[in-house]
mmCIF file of C-alpha atoms and ligand atoms in Angstrom:
data_model
loop_
_atom_site.group_PDB
_atom_site.id
_atom_site.type_symbol
_atom_site.label_atom_id
_atom_site.label_comp_id
_atom_site.label_asym_id
_atom_site.label_seq_id
_atom_site.Cartn_x
_atom_site.Cartn_y
_atom_site.Cartn_z
ATOM 1 C CA MET A 1 4.411 -29.517 -1.961
ATOM 2 C CA LYS A 2 2.256 -30.415 1.028
ATOM 3 C CA THR A 3 2.652 -27.527 3.469
ATOM 4 C CA ILE A 4 2.728 -23.779 2.985
ATOM 5 C CA GLY A 5 2.971 -20.728 5.236
ATOM 6 C CA ILE A 6 1.441 -17.238 5.006
ATOM 7 C CA LEU A 7 2.562 -14.017 6.551
ATOM 8 C CA THR A 8 1.642 -10.346 6.305
ATOM 9 C CA SER A 9 4.486 -7.887 6.623
ATOM 10 C CA GLY A 10 5.138 -4.129 6.649
ATOM 11 C CA GLY A 11 2.278 -1.635 6.871
ATOM 12 C CA ASP A 12 -1.125 -3.276 7.083
ATOM 13 C CA ALA A 13 -3.577 -2.667 4.247
ATOM 14 C CA PRO A 14 -7.341 -3.206 4.015
ATOM 15 C CA GLY A 15 -7.929 -6.417 2.093
ATOM 16 C CA MET A 16 -5.014 -8.336 3.601
ATOM 17 C CA ASN A 17 -7.549 -10.459 5.480
ATOM 18 C CA ALA A 18 -9.353 -11.266 2.241
ATOM 19 C CA ALA A 19 -6.016 -12.430 0.805
ATOM 20 C CA ILE A 20 -5.319 -14.606 3.873
ATOM 21 C CA ARG A 21 -8.794 -16.130 3.519
ATOM 22 C CA ALA A 22 -8.240 -16.840 -0.174
ATOM 23 C CA ILE A 23 -4.886 -18.502 0.482
ATOM 24 C CA VAL A 24 -6.145 -20.647 3.371
ATOM 25 C CA ARG A 25 -9.265 -21.810 1.540
ATOM 26 C CA THR A 26 -7.563 -22.438 -1.786
ATOM 27 C CA ALA A 27 -4.870 -24.424 -0.012
ATOM 28 C CA HIS A 28 -7.516 -26.411 1.846
ATOM 29 C CA VAL A 29 -9.308 -27.281 -1.396
ATOM 30 C CA LYS A 30 -5.969 -28.430 -2.876
ATOM 31 C CA GLY A 31 -5.244 -30.632 0.142
ATOM 32 C CA LEU A 32 -2.417 -28.548 1.583
ATOM 33 C CA THR A 33 -1.632 -27.875 5.230
ATOM 34 C CA VAL A 34 -1.383 -24.124 5.909
ATOM 35 C CA TYR A 35 0.460 -22.372 8.706
ATOM 36 C CA GLY A 36 -0.249 -18.757 9.577
ATOM 37 C CA ILE A 37 2.815 -16.880 10.804
ATOM 38 C CA GLN A 38 2.064 -14.042 13.211
ATOM 39 C CA ARG A 39 3.743 -10.615 13.164
ATOM 40 C CA GLY A 40 5.413 -11.067 9.775
ATOM 41 C CA TYR A 41 9.068 -12.037 9.675
ATOM 42 C CA GLN A 42 9.352 -11.388 13.412
ATOM 43 C CA GLY A 43 6.956 -14.293 13.992
ATOM 44 C CA LEU A 44 9.060 -16.485 11.753
ATOM 45 C CA ILE A 45 12.111 -15.705 13.866
ATOM 46 C CA ASP A 46 10.179 -16.209 17.129
ATOM 47 C CA GLY A 47 8.399 -19.379 15.979
ATOM 48 C CA ARG A 48 4.899 -17.842 16.223
ATOM 49 C CA VAL A 49 3.320 -20.300 13.850
ATOM 50 C CA ALA A 50 -0.124 -21.936 13.996
ATOM 51 C CA GLU A 51 -2.010 -24.199 11.626
ATOM 52 C CA MET A 52 -5.025 -22.591 9.933
ATOM 53 C CA GLY A 53 -8.128 -24.175 8.483
ATOM 54 C CA PRO A 54 -11.017 -22.767 6.461
ATOM 55 C CA ARG A 55 -13.078 -21.912 9.568
ATOM 56 C CA ASP A 56 -10.214 -19.839 10.989
ATOM 57 C CA VAL A 57 -10.797 -17.335 8.192
ATOM 58 C CA SER A 58 -14.586 -17.116 8.487
ATOM 59 C CA GLY A 59 -16.014 -13.612 8.731
ATOM 60 C CA ILE A 60 -12.784 -11.776 7.915
ATOM 61 C CA ILE A 61 -13.291 -10.800 4.264
ATOM 62 C CA ASN A 62 -14.878 -7.528 5.379
ATOM 63 C CA LYS A 63 -12.369 -6.708 8.124
ATOM 64 C CA GLY A 64 -9.541 -4.191 7.841
ATOM 65 C CA GLY A 65 -6.097 -4.869 9.278
ATOM 66 C CA THR A 66 -4.625 -8.347 9.300
ATOM 67 C CA ILE A 67 -5.611 -11.171 11.652
ATOM 68 C CA LEU A 68 -2.036 -12.446 11.393
ATOM 69 C CA ARG A 69 -0.800 -9.061 12.568
ATOM 70 C CA THR A 70 2.273 -7.488 11.047
ATOM 71 C CA ALA A 71 5.591 -5.888 11.895
ATOM 72 C CA ARG A 72 8.504 -4.044 10.407
ATOM 73 C CA CYS A 73 11.179 -6.517 11.424
ATOM 74 C CA LYS A 74 14.729 -5.172 11.770
ATOM 75 C CA ALA A 75 16.131 -8.534 12.912
ATOM 76 C CA PHE A 76 15.221 -10.107 9.567
ATOM 77 C CA LEU A 77 17.535 -7.650 7.809
ATOM 78 C CA GLU A 78 20.414 -9.478 9.530
ATOM 79 C CA ALA A 79 21.738 -12.860 8.369
ATOM 80 C CA GLU A 80 21.205 -14.324 11.854
ATOM 81 C CA GLY A 81 17.513 -13.370 11.806
ATOM 82 C CA ARG A 82 17.013 -15.031 8.456
ATOM 83 C CA ARG A 83 18.799 -18.155 9.682
ATOM 84 C CA GLU A 84 16.387 -18.422 12.608
ATOM 85 C CA ALA A 85 13.439 -17.811 10.279
ATOM 86 C CA ALA A 86 14.597 -20.598 7.947
ATOM 87 C CA GLN A 87 14.911 -22.917 10.955
ATOM 88 C CA THR A 88 11.281 -22.234 11.927
ATOM 89 C CA LEU A 89 10.151 -23.038 8.399
ATOM 90 C CA ALA A 90 12.122 -26.282 8.386
ATOM 91 C CA HIS A 91 10.847 -27.208 11.862
ATOM 92 C CA HIS A 92 7.231 -27.038 10.667
ATOM 93 C CA GLY A 93 7.951 -28.608 7.287
ATOM 94 C CA ILE A 94 6.835 -25.426 5.492
ATOM 95 C CA GLU A 95 7.898 -25.854 1.866
ATOM 96 C CA GLY A 96 6.554 -22.627 0.388
ATOM 97 C CA LEU A 97 5.636 -19.183 1.640
ATOM 98 C CA ALA A 98 3.078 -16.583 0.554
ATOM 99 C CA VAL A 99 4.208 -13.110 1.623
ATOM 100 C CA ILE A 100 1.543 -10.407 1.613
ATOM 101 C CA GLY A 101 3.123 -6.954 1.704
ATOM 102 C CA GLY A 102 5.032 -4.313 -0.236
ATOM 103 C CA ASP A 103 8.483 -4.216 -1.781
ATOM 104 C CA GLY A 104 10.338 -4.285 1.559
ATOM 105 C CA SER A 105 8.547 -7.513 2.430
ATOM 106 C CA TYR A 106 9.340 -8.891 -1.008
ATOM 107 C CA ARG A 107 13.043 -8.195 -0.541
ATOM 108 C CA GLY A 108 12.889 -10.318 2.593
ATOM 109 C CA ALA A 109 11.206 -13.113 0.649
ATOM 110 C CA HIS A 110 13.836 -12.834 -2.063
ATOM 111 C CA ASP A 111 16.617 -13.156 0.531
ATOM 112 C CA LEU A 112 14.948 -16.208 2.058
ATOM 113 C CA TYR A 113 14.784 -17.796 -1.370
ATOM 114 C CA THR A 114 18.341 -16.866 -2.363
ATOM 115 C CA GLU A 115 19.947 -17.957 0.909
ATOM 116 C CA TYR A 116 17.793 -20.934 1.895
ATOM 117 C CA GLY A 117 15.996 -21.955 -1.311
ATOM 118 C CA VAL A 118 12.541 -21.364 0.206
ATOM 119 C CA PRO A 119 10.001 -20.903 -2.624
ATOM 120 C CA CYS A 120 8.289 -17.585 -1.913
ATOM 121 C CA ILE A 121 5.457 -15.858 -3.750
ATOM 122 C CA GLY A 122 4.697 -12.190 -3.152
ATOM 123 C CA VAL A 123 1.103 -10.976 -2.946
ATOM 124 C CA PRO A 124 1.022 -7.170 -3.312
ATOM 125 C CA GLY A 125 -0.501 -5.559 -0.218
ATOM 126 C CA THR A 126 0.154 -1.881 0.532
ATOM 127 C CA ILE A 127 -1.960 1.254 0.434
ATOM 128 C CA ASP A 128 0.822 3.051 -1.459
ATOM 129 C CA ASN A 129 0.313 1.347 -4.868
ATOM 130 C CA ASP A 130 3.992 1.988 -5.451
ATOM 131 C CA ILE A 131 5.370 -1.332 -6.668
ATOM 132 C CA GLY A 132 5.997 -2.747 -10.123
ATOM 133 C CA GLY A 133 4.425 -5.928 -11.468
ATOM 134 C CA THR A 134 0.821 -5.020 -10.701
ATOM 135 C CA ASP A 135 -1.560 -2.257 -11.695
ATOM 136 C CA TYR A 136 -3.027 -2.184 -8.194
ATOM 137 C CA THR A 137 -1.959 -3.304 -4.756
ATOM 138 C CA ILE A 138 -4.408 -4.656 -2.177
ATOM 139 C CA GLY A 139 -5.487 -1.805 0.100
ATOM 140 C CA TYR A 140 -4.867 1.070 -2.275
ATOM 141 C CA ASP A 141 -8.488 1.428 -3.395
ATOM 142 C CA THR A 142 -9.784 1.470 0.181
ATOM 143 C CA ALA A 143 -7.153 4.001 1.269
ATOM 144 C CA LEU A 144 -7.979 6.197 -1.722
ATOM 145 C CA ASN A 145 -11.673 6.148 -0.853
ATOM 146 C CA THR A 146 -10.972 6.819 2.827
ATOM 147 C CA ALA A 147 -8.852 9.848 1.948
ATOM 148 C CA LEU A 148 -11.470 10.975 -0.546
ATOM 149 C CA ASP A 149 -14.205 10.829 2.059
ATOM 150 C CA ALA A 150 -12.049 13.060 4.280
ATOM 151 C CA ILE A 151 -11.311 15.476 1.429
ATOM 152 C CA ASP A 152 -15.015 15.748 0.571
ATOM 153 C CA LYS A 153 -15.773 16.632 4.183
ATOM 154 C CA ILE A 154 -12.944 19.134 4.298
ATOM 155 C CA ARG A 155 -14.348 20.751 1.151
ATOM 156 C CA ASP A 156 -17.642 21.414 2.957
ATOM 157 C CA THR A 157 -16.003 23.385 5.731
ATOM 158 C CA ALA A 158 -13.418 24.962 3.396
ATOM 159 C CA ASP A 159 -16.225 26.311 1.203
ATOM 160 C CA SER A 160 -18.264 27.563 4.148
ATOM 161 C CA HIS A 161 -15.318 29.498 5.580
ATOM 162 C CA GLU A 162 -13.728 30.349 2.200
ATOM 163 C CA ARG A 163 -10.511 28.798 3.370
ATOM 164 C CA LEU A 164 -7.361 27.178 2.095
ATOM 165 C CA PHE A 165 -6.575 23.657 3.405
ATOM 166 C CA PHE A 166 -3.444 21.583 3.127
ATOM 167 C CA VAL A 167 -4.301 17.884 3.371
ATOM 168 C CA GLU A 168 -1.457 15.423 3.901
ATOM 169 C CA VAL A 169 -1.891 11.876 2.650
ATOM 170 C CA MET A 170 0.329 8.813 2.961
ATOM 171 C CA GLY A 171 2.222 7.081 0.181
ATOM 172 C CA ARG A 172 5.762 7.009 1.536
ATOM 173 C CA HIS A 173 8.131 7.950 -1.344
ATOM 174 C CA SER A 174 5.409 7.724 -3.966
ATOM 175 C CA GLY A 175 2.945 10.381 -5.079
ATOM 176 C CA TYR A 176 0.547 7.918 -6.694
ATOM 177 C CA LEU A 177 -2.020 7.811 -3.875
ATOM 178 C CA ALA A 178 -1.869 11.600 -3.398
ATOM 179 C CA MET A 179 -2.280 12.323 -7.095
ATOM 180 C CA MET A 180 -5.338 10.098 -7.374
ATOM 181 C CA CYS A 181 -6.785 11.700 -4.209
ATOM 182 C CA GLY A 182 -6.243 15.074 -5.841
ATOM 183 C CA VAL A 183 -7.905 14.157 -9.112
ATOM 184 C CA ALA A 184 -10.838 12.364 -7.484
ATOM 185 C CA GLY A 185 -11.257 15.042 -4.812
ATOM 186 C CA GLY A 186 -11.044 17.996 -7.215
ATOM 187 C CA ALA A 187 -8.040 19.450 -5.392
ATOM 188 C CA GLU A 188 -6.691 22.804 -6.529
ATOM 189 C CA ALA A 189 -3.137 21.436 -6.417
ATOM 190 C CA VAL A 190 -1.208 18.291 -5.548
ATOM 191 C CA LEU A 191 2.365 18.169 -4.258
ATOM 192 C CA VAL A 192 4.139 14.883 -4.982
ATOM 193 C CA PRO A 193 7.682 13.690 -4.268
ATOM 194 C CA GLU A 194 8.308 12.999 -7.946
ATOM 195 C CA TYR A 195 8.583 16.786 -8.498
ATOM 196 C CA PRO A 196 10.310 19.185 -6.093
ATOM 197 C CA PRO A 197 7.684 21.490 -4.507
ATOM 198 C CA ASP A 198 7.460 24.776 -6.455
ATOM 199 C CA TYR A 199 5.793 27.106 -3.957
ATOM 200 C CA ASP A 200 5.918 30.126 -6.276
ATOM 201 C CA ALA A 201 3.948 28.195 -8.880
ATOM 202 C CA LEU A 202 1.555 26.984 -6.182
ATOM 203 C CA VAL A 203 0.935 30.531 -4.963
ATOM 204 C CA ALA A 204 0.389 31.687 -8.559
ATOM 205 C CA SER A 205 -2.181 28.990 -9.162
ATOM 206 C CA LEU A 206 -3.977 29.704 -5.867
ATOM 207 C CA ARG A 207 -4.150 33.392 -6.868
ATOM 208 C CA LYS A 208 -5.467 32.464 -10.278
ATOM 209 C CA GLY A 209 -8.131 30.273 -8.653
ATOM 210 C CA ALA A 210 -9.207 33.185 -6.421
ATOM 211 C CA GLU A 211 -9.414 35.484 -9.472
ATOM 212 C CA LEU A 212 -11.562 32.890 -11.226
ATOM 213 C CA GLY A 213 -13.989 33.008 -8.309
ATOM 214 C CA LYS A 214 -12.967 29.968 -6.259
ATOM 215 C CA ARG A 215 -14.105 30.353 -2.684
ATOM 216 C CA SER A 216 -11.953 27.611 -1.204
ATOM 217 C CA ALA A 217 -8.865 25.637 -2.092
ATOM 218 C CA ILE A 218 -7.525 22.229 -1.166
ATOM 219 C CA VAL A 219 -3.890 21.346 -1.698
ATOM 220 C CA VAL A 220 -3.199 17.622 -1.353
ATOM 221 C CA VAL A 221 0.322 17.028 -0.073
ATOM 222 C CA ALA A 222 1.949 13.619 -0.436
ATOM 223 C CA GLU A 223 3.884 12.865 2.745
ATOM 224 C CA GLY A 224 6.980 12.159 0.627
ATOM 225 C CA ALA A 225 6.899 15.677 -0.861
ATOM 226 C CA ALA A 226 6.569 17.704 2.342
ATOM 227 C CA THR A 227 4.487 17.760 5.469
ATOM 228 C CA ALA A 228 1.266 19.707 5.126
ATOM 229 C CA THR A 229 2.571 22.046 7.837
ATOM 230 C CA GLU A 230 5.751 22.743 5.868
ATOM 231 C CA ALA A 231 3.734 23.429 2.729
ATOM 232 C CA ALA A 232 1.347 25.764 4.577
ATOM 233 C CA ARG A 233 4.279 27.622 6.110
ATOM 234 C CA ALA A 234 6.093 27.963 2.779
ATOM 235 C CA VAL A 235 2.965 29.334 1.098
ATOM 236 C CA SER A 236 2.229 31.773 3.906
ATOM 237 C CA GLU A 237 5.819 33.074 3.834
ATOM 238 C CA HIS A 238 5.575 33.762 0.095
ATOM 239 C CA SER A 239 2.072 35.183 -0.140
ATOM 240 C CA GLU A 240 -1.084 36.654 1.284
ATOM 241 C CA PHE A 241 -2.414 33.103 1.997
ATOM 242 C CA THR A 242 -1.528 33.251 5.655
ATOM 243 C CA ASP A 243 -4.685 31.831 7.243
ATOM 244 C CA SER A 244 -4.763 28.230 6.048
ATOM 245 C CA ARG A 245 -5.629 25.027 7.899
ATOM 246 C CA VAL A 246 -3.750 21.726 7.972
ATOM 247 C CA VAL A 247 -5.197 18.194 8.094
ATOM 248 C CA VAL A 248 -3.065 15.050 8.297
ATOM 249 C CA ILE A 249 -5.167 12.032 7.339
ATOM 250 C CA GLY A 250 -2.374 9.670 8.359
ATOM 251 C CA HIS A 251 -3.118 6.168 9.593
ATOM 252 C CA LEU A 252 -6.870 6.521 9.041
ATOM 253 C CA GLN A 253 -5.993 5.482 5.496
ATOM 254 C CA ARG A 254 -4.622 2.171 6.678
ATOM 255 C CA GLY A 255 -7.779 0.969 8.417
ATOM 256 C CA GLY A 256 -11.403 0.367 7.603
ATOM 257 C CA VAL A 257 -13.650 -1.994 5.719
ATOM 258 C CA PRO A 258 -11.998 -2.995 2.430
ATOM 259 C CA THR A 259 -13.797 -1.904 -0.731
ATOM 260 C CA ALA A 260 -15.279 -4.465 -3.105
ATOM 261 C CA SER A 261 -12.346 -3.892 -5.491
ATOM 262 C CA ASP A 262 -9.803 -4.668 -2.781
ATOM 263 C CA ARG A 263 -11.661 -7.792 -1.664
ATOM 264 C CA ILE A 264 -11.910 -9.094 -5.219
ATOM 265 C CA LEU A 265 -8.270 -8.285 -5.989
ATOM 266 C CA ALA A 266 -7.151 -9.969 -2.760
ATOM 267 C CA SER A 267 -9.300 -13.028 -3.460
ATOM 268 C CA ARG A 268 -7.900 -13.425 -6.965
ATOM 269 C CA LEU A 269 -4.264 -12.867 -6.021
ATOM 270 C CA GLY A 270 -4.424 -15.019 -2.885
ATOM 271 C CA ASN A 271 -5.935 -17.841 -4.899
ATOM 272 C CA ALA A 272 -3.289 -17.451 -7.628
ATOM 273 C CA ALA A 273 -0.442 -17.451 -5.099
ATOM 274 C CA VAL A 274 -1.347 -20.973 -3.986
ATOM 275 C CA ASP A 275 -1.762 -22.203 -7.554
ATOM 276 C CA VAL A 276 1.649 -20.968 -8.627
ATOM 277 C CA LEU A 277 3.373 -22.370 -5.535
ATOM 278 C CA LEU A 278 1.873 -25.746 -6.458
ATOM 279 C CA GLU A 279 3.108 -25.340 -10.019
ATOM 280 C CA GLY A 280 6.640 -25.060 -8.616
ATOM 281 C CA GLU A 281 7.088 -21.309 -9.027
ATOM 282 C CA GLU A 282 9.475 -19.550 -6.641
ATOM 283 C CA ASP A 283 10.865 -16.063 -6.151
ATOM 284 C CA LYS A 284 7.907 -14.553 -8.027
ATOM 285 C CA MET A 285 5.034 -12.189 -7.371
ATOM 286 C CA VAL A 286 1.453 -12.377 -8.501
ATOM 287 C CA GLY A 287 -0.026 -9.159 -9.845
ATOM 288 C CA TRP A 288 -3.040 -7.781 -11.632
ATOM 289 C CA GLU A 289 -2.233 -6.288 -15.024
ATOM 290 C CA GLY A 290 -4.810 -5.230 -17.573
ATOM 291 C CA LYS A 291 -7.526 -7.752 -16.946
ATOM 292 C CA GLU A 292 -5.648 -10.757 -15.717
ATOM 293 C CA VAL A 293 -3.465 -12.231 -13.021
ATOM 294 C CA LEU A 294 0.170 -12.323 -14.112
ATOM 295 C CA LEU A 295 3.311 -13.788 -12.621
ATOM 296 C CA ARG A 296 6.521 -11.751 -12.537
ATOM 297 C CA PRO A 297 9.951 -12.101 -10.898
ATOM 298 C CA ILE A 298 9.589 -10.782 -7.353
ATOM 299 C CA SER A 299 12.318 -8.201 -8.062
ATOM 300 C CA THR A 300 9.917 -6.490 -10.514
ATOM 301 C CA ALA A 301 8.349 -4.902 -7.426
ATOM 302 C CA TRP A 302 11.406 -2.765 -6.686
ATOM 303 C CA GLU A 303 13.047 -2.680 -10.127
ATOM 304 C CA GLN A 304 10.003 -1.217 -11.899
ATOM 305 C CA LYS A 305 8.489 0.989 -9.205
ATOM 306 C CA MET A 306 4.989 2.176 -10.041
ATOM 307 C CA LYS A 307 4.806 5.783 -11.237
ATOM 308 C CA PHE A 308 1.721 7.834 -11.736
ATOM 309 C CA HIS A 309 1.321 8.887 -15.333
ATOM 310 C CA GLU A 310 2.464 12.350 -16.279
ATOM 311 C CA SER A 311 -0.986 12.751 -17.789
ATOM 312 C CA MET A 312 -2.577 12.579 -14.327
ATOM 313 C CA LYS A 313 -0.562 15.606 -13.247
ATOM 314 C CA ASP A 314 -1.731 17.504 -16.331
ATOM 315 C CA LEU A 315 -5.300 16.334 -15.733
ATOM 316 C CA ALA A 316 -5.274 17.532 -12.111
ATOM 317 C CA HIS A 317 -3.918 20.909 -13.238
ATOM 318 C CA THR A 318 -6.402 21.356 -16.108
ATOM 319 C CA LEU A 319 -9.432 20.366 -14.049
ATOM 320 C CA ALA A 320 -8.457 22.681 -11.193
ATOM 321 C CA SER A 321 -9.033 25.722 -13.454
HETATM 322 O O1 LIG B 401 3.631 1.690 3.343
HETATM 323 C C1 LIG B 401 2.433 2.021 3.956
HETATM 324 C C2 LIG B 401 2.589 3.235 4.817
HETATM 325 O O2 LIG B 401 1.327 3.556 5.375
HETATM 326 C C3 LIG B 401 3.165 4.465 4.131
HETATM 327 O O3 LIG B 401 2.209 5.155 3.354
HETATM 328 C C4 LIG B 401 3.694 5.259 5.294
HETATM 329 O O4 LIG B 401 4.756 6.098 4.907
HETATM 330 C C5 LIG B 401 4.175 4.171 6.225
HETATM 331 O O5 LIG B 401 3.498 2.986 5.870
HETATM 332 C C6 LIG B 401 3.960 4.457 7.685
HETATM 333 O O6 LIG B 401 4.468 3.396 8.416
HETATM 334 P P1 LIG B 401 4.298 3.204 9.975
HETATM 335 O O7 LIG B 401 2.876 2.816 10.231
HETATM 336 O O8 LIG B 401 5.249 2.115 10.306
HETATM 337 O O9 LIG B 401 4.606 4.511 10.598
#
């Protein structure tokens, strides 16, 4: 293999730039030509491809977002889109592809491999930490810390005014990010999509907290469980907690300077992606499990979706007493 391509796809995540840097520089050291593909699979369809060298990735390890930009590409879900994408790869002599993204992006890579035999390696990049085959995804740690910073600030004002807040965090269909925000932020309760919201139980626990002398309460709501507004409304309809406030952290979690953990994870996984492409691997993902980089079939990402441990739910509940 002499030439590889890189793309970032789906929602951006802090640390994607560190992964791009690791891939470009590792490839350079190994004597490979690297092409950066802009706007994810859309750029592959449109032929937005440019060669990258080690100086093109200078000064990006500490930058959020992705210099390659990203997209959620509907055209690539169609056979015609994938045919055009494969043509672009062939045109530039790209023999292997590193795809930085989440499980949706991996499915695209899998299709490209199955239909056109393009060796693809997935590098996990999403704030949601919701895919199998890795303990952590690039961007999750930064997003967690961003949300935590917001929750800490909300606690200050919640305490001062003796108020109840509903704080909505991202995570798509997964409650992992929300649950960890709740545990780390000392939330009184966490609503996650893995369990249907039980507003009677939530009201009971808010009442218990008030009886125990709590002056404020924060309920973290995973966007996949409910909106924070829906949760606030449901609680107010069932109880005396009618004067709450709602905060949606939203896309703030997707930006910002990547944490050290995300930069190191991205550097390791980006480096490994090039190594395994050179070893002839295809249709795989690199992940971080335990204390090492491991290689798994790319389908692991969607077949073994990451779940938060039941014990974290119990921990959040116990520590909210
Ligand atoms: O997958 C990352 C993520 O931020 C999810 O947490 C969220 O549901 C989604 O992307 C939002 O996507 P968009 O920016 O396209 O609205």
